[in-house]
PDB file of C-alpha atoms in Angstrom:
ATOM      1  CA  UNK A   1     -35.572   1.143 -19.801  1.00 59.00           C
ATOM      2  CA  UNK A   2     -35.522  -0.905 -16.783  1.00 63.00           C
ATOM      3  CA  UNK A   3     -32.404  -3.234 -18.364  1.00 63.00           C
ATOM      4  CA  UNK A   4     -30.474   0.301 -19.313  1.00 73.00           C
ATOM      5  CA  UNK A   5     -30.573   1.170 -15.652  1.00 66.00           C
ATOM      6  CA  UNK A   6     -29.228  -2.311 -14.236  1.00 64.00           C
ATOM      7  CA  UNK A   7     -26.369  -1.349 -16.991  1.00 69.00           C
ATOM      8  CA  UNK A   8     -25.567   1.780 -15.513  1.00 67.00           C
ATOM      9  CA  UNK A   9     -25.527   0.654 -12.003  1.00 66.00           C
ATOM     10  CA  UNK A  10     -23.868  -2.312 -12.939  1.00 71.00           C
ATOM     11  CA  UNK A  11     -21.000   0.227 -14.467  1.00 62.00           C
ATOM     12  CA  UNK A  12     -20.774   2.384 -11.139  1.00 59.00           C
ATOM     13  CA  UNK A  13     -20.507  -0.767  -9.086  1.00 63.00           C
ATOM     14  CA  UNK A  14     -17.956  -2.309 -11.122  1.00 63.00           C
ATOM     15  CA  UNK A  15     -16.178   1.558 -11.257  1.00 66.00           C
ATOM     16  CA  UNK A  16     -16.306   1.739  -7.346  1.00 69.00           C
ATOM     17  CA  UNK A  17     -15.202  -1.804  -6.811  1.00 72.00           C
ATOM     18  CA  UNK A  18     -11.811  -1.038  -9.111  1.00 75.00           C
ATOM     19  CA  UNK A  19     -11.150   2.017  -7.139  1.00 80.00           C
ATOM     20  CA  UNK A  20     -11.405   0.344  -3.801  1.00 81.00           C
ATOM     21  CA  UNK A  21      -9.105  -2.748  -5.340  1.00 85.00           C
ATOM     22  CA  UNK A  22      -6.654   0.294  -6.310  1.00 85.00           C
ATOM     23  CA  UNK A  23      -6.482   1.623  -2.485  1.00 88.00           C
ATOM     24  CA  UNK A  24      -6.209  -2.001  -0.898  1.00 90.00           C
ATOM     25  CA  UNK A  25      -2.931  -3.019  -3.287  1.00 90.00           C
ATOM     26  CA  UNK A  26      -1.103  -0.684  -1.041  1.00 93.00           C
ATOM     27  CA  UNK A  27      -1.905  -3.342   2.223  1.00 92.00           C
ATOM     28  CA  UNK A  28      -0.232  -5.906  -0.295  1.00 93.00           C
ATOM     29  CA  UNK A  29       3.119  -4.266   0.038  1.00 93.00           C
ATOM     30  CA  UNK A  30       2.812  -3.875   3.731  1.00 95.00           C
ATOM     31  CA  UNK A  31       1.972  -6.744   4.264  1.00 95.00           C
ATOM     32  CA  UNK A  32       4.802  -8.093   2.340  1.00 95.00           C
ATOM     33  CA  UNK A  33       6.779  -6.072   4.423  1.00 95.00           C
ATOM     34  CA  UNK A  34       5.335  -7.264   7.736  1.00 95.00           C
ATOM     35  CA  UNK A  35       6.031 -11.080   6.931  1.00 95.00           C
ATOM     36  CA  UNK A  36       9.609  -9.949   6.476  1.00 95.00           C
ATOM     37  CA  UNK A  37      10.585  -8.496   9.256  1.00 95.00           C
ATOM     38  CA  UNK A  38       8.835 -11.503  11.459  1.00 94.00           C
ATOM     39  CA  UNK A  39      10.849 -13.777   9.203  1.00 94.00           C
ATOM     40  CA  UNK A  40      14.142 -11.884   9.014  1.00 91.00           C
ATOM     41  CA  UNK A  41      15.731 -13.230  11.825  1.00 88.00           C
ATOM     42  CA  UNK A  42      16.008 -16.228  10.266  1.00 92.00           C
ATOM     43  CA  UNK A  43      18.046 -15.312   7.125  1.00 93.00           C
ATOM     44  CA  UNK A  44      21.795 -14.703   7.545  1.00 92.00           C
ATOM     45  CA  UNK A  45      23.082 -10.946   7.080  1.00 90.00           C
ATOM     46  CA  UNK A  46      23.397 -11.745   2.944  1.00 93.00           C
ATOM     47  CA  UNK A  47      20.276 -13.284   2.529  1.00 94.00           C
ATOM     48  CA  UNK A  48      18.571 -10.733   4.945  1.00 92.00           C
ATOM     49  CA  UNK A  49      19.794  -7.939   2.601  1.00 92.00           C
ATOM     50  CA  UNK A  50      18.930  -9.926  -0.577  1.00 94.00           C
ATOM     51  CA  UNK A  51      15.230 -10.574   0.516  1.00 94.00           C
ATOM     52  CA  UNK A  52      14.710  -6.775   1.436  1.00 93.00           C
ATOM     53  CA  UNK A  53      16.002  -5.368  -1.837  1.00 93.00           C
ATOM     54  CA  UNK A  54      13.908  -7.698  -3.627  1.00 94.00           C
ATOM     55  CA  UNK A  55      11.118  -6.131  -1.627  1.00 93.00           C
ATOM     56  CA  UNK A  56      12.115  -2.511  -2.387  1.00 93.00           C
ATOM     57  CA  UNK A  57      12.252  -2.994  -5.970  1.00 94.00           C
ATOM     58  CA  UNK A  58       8.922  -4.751  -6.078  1.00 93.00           C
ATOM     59  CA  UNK A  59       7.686  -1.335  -4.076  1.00 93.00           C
ATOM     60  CA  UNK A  60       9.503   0.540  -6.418  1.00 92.00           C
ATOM     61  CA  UNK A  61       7.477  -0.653  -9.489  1.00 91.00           C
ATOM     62  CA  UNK A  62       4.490  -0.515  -7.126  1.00 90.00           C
ATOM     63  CA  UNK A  63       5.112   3.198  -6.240  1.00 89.00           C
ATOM     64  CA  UNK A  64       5.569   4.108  -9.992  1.00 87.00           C
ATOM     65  CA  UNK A  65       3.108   2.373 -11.299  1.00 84.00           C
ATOM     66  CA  UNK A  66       0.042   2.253  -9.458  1.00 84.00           C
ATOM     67  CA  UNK A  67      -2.607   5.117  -8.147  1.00 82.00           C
ATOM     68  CA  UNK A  68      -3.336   6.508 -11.939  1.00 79.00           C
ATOM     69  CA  UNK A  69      -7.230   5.227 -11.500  1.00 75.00           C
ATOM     70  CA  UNK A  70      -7.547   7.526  -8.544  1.00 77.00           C
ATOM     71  CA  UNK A  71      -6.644  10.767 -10.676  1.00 77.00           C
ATOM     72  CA  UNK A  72      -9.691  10.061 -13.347  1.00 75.00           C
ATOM     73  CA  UNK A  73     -12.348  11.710 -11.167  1.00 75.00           C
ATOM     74  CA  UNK A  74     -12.219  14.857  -8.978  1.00 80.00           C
ATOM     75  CA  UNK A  75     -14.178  13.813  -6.196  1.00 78.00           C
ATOM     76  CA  UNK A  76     -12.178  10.506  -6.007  1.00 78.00           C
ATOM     77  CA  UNK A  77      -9.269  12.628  -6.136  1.00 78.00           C
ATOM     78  CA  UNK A  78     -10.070  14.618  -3.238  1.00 82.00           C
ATOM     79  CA  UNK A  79     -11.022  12.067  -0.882  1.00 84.00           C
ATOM     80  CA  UNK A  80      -8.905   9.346  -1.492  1.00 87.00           C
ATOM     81  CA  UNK A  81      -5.840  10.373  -3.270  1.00 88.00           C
ATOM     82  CA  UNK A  82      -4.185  12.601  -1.081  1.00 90.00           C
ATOM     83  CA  UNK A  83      -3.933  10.033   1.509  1.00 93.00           C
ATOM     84  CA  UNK A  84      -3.391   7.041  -0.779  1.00 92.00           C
ATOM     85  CA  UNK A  85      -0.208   8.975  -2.208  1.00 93.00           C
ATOM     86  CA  UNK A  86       1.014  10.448   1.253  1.00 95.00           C
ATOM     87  CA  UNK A  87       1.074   6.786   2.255  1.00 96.00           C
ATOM     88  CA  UNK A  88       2.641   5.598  -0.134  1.00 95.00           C
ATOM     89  CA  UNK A  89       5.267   8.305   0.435  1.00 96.00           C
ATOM     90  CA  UNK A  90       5.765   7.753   3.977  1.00 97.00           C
ATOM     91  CA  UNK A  91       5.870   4.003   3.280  1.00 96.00           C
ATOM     92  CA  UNK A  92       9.379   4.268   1.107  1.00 96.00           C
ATOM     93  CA  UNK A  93      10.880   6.840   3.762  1.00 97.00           C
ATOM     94  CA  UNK A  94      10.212   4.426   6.288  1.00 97.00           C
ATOM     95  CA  UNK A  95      11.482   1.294   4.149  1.00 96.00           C
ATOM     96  CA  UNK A  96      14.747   3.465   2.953  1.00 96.00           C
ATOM     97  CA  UNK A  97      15.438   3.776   6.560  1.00 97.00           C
ATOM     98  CA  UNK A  98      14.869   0.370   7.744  1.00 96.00           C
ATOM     99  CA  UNK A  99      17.333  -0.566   4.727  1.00 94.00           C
ATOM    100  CA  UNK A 100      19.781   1.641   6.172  1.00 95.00           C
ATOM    101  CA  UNK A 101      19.381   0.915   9.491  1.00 94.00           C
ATOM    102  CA  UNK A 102      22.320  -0.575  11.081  1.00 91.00           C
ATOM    103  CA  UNK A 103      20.855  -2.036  14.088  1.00 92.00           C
ATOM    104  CA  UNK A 104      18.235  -4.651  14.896  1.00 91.00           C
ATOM    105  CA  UNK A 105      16.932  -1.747  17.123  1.00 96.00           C
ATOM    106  CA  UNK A 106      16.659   0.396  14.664  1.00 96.00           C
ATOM    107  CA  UNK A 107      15.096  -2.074  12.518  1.00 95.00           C
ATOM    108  CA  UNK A 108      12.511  -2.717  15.249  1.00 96.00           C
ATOM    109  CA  UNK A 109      11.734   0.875  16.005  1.00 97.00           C
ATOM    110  CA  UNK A 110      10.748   1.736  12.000  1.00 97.00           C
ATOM    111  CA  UNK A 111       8.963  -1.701  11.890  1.00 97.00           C
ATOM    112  CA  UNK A 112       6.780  -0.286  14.744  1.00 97.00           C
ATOM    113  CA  UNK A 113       6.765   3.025  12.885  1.00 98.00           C
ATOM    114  CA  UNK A 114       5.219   1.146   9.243  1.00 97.00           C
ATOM    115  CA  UNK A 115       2.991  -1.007  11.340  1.00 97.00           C
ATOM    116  CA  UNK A 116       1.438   2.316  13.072  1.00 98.00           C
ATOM    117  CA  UNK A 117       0.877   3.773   9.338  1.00 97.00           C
ATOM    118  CA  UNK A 118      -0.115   0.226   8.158  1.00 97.00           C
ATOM    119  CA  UNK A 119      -2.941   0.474  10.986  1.00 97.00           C
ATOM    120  CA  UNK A 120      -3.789   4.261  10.601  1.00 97.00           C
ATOM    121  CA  UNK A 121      -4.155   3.165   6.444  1.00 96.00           C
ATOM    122  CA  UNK A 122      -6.508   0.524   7.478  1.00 95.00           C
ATOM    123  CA  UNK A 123      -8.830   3.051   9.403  1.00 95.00           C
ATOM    124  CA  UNK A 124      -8.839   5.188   5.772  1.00 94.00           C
ATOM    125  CA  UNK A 125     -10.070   1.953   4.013  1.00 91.00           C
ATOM    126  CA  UNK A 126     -12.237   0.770   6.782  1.00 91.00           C
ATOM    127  CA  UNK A 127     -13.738   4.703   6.732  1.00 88.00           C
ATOM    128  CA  UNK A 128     -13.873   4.716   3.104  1.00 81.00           C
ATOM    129  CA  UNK A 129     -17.040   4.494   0.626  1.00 63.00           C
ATOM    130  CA  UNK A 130     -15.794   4.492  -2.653  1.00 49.00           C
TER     131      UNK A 130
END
């Protein structure tokens, strides 16, 4: 009895631990995103624009691809979902316009704008008990 208990706790444990992995991969891609702007005044204009689609495909497949673990349960869904996907959503507006921007001080400006949300999504994960 005692052992089929461990089991089960072991199983929720394991369960909330996947679910907390599957908010903090969105940090990866800002984070990615972060290093490259620091770094981006050392590429010229070609490479510059090279290095940043790279990064919007690879946040492309990460967009697509990832969040499905947070639809299984509907408590789960509630709490963390909304804002995991709404971040993720503000995330590519934001990186669509810092592709288009045609400035460095329009660059800077939406880099202040995804570090804000980068900040606000670390509260959410800070605040969060999964």
């Amino acid at each position: 009895m005692m052992f089929t208990v461990y089991q089960q706790q072991r199983v929720i444990n394991d369960y909330r631990s996947l679910l907390f992995e599957e908010l903090e991969k969105l940090n990866t891609q800002f984070e990615r995103f972060l290093v490259f702007h620091k770094e981006s005044e050392k590429y010229d204009e070609k490479e510059r624009n090279e290095k940043l689609q790279q990064l919007r495909t690879t946040f492309s497949d990460f967009f697509y691809y990832t969040g499905d673990i947070l639809k299984v349960e509907s408590e789960i869904r509630e709490n963390y979902l909304i804002t995991y996907q709404q971040t993720k959503f503000d995330l590519s507006k934001l990186l669509d316009s810092y592709i288009a921007a045609a400035t460095a001080e329009e660059r800077n400006r939406i880099y202040k704008e995804i570090n804000e949300l980068y900040s606000v999504y670390n509260e959410f994960l800070d605040s969060s008990e999964v």
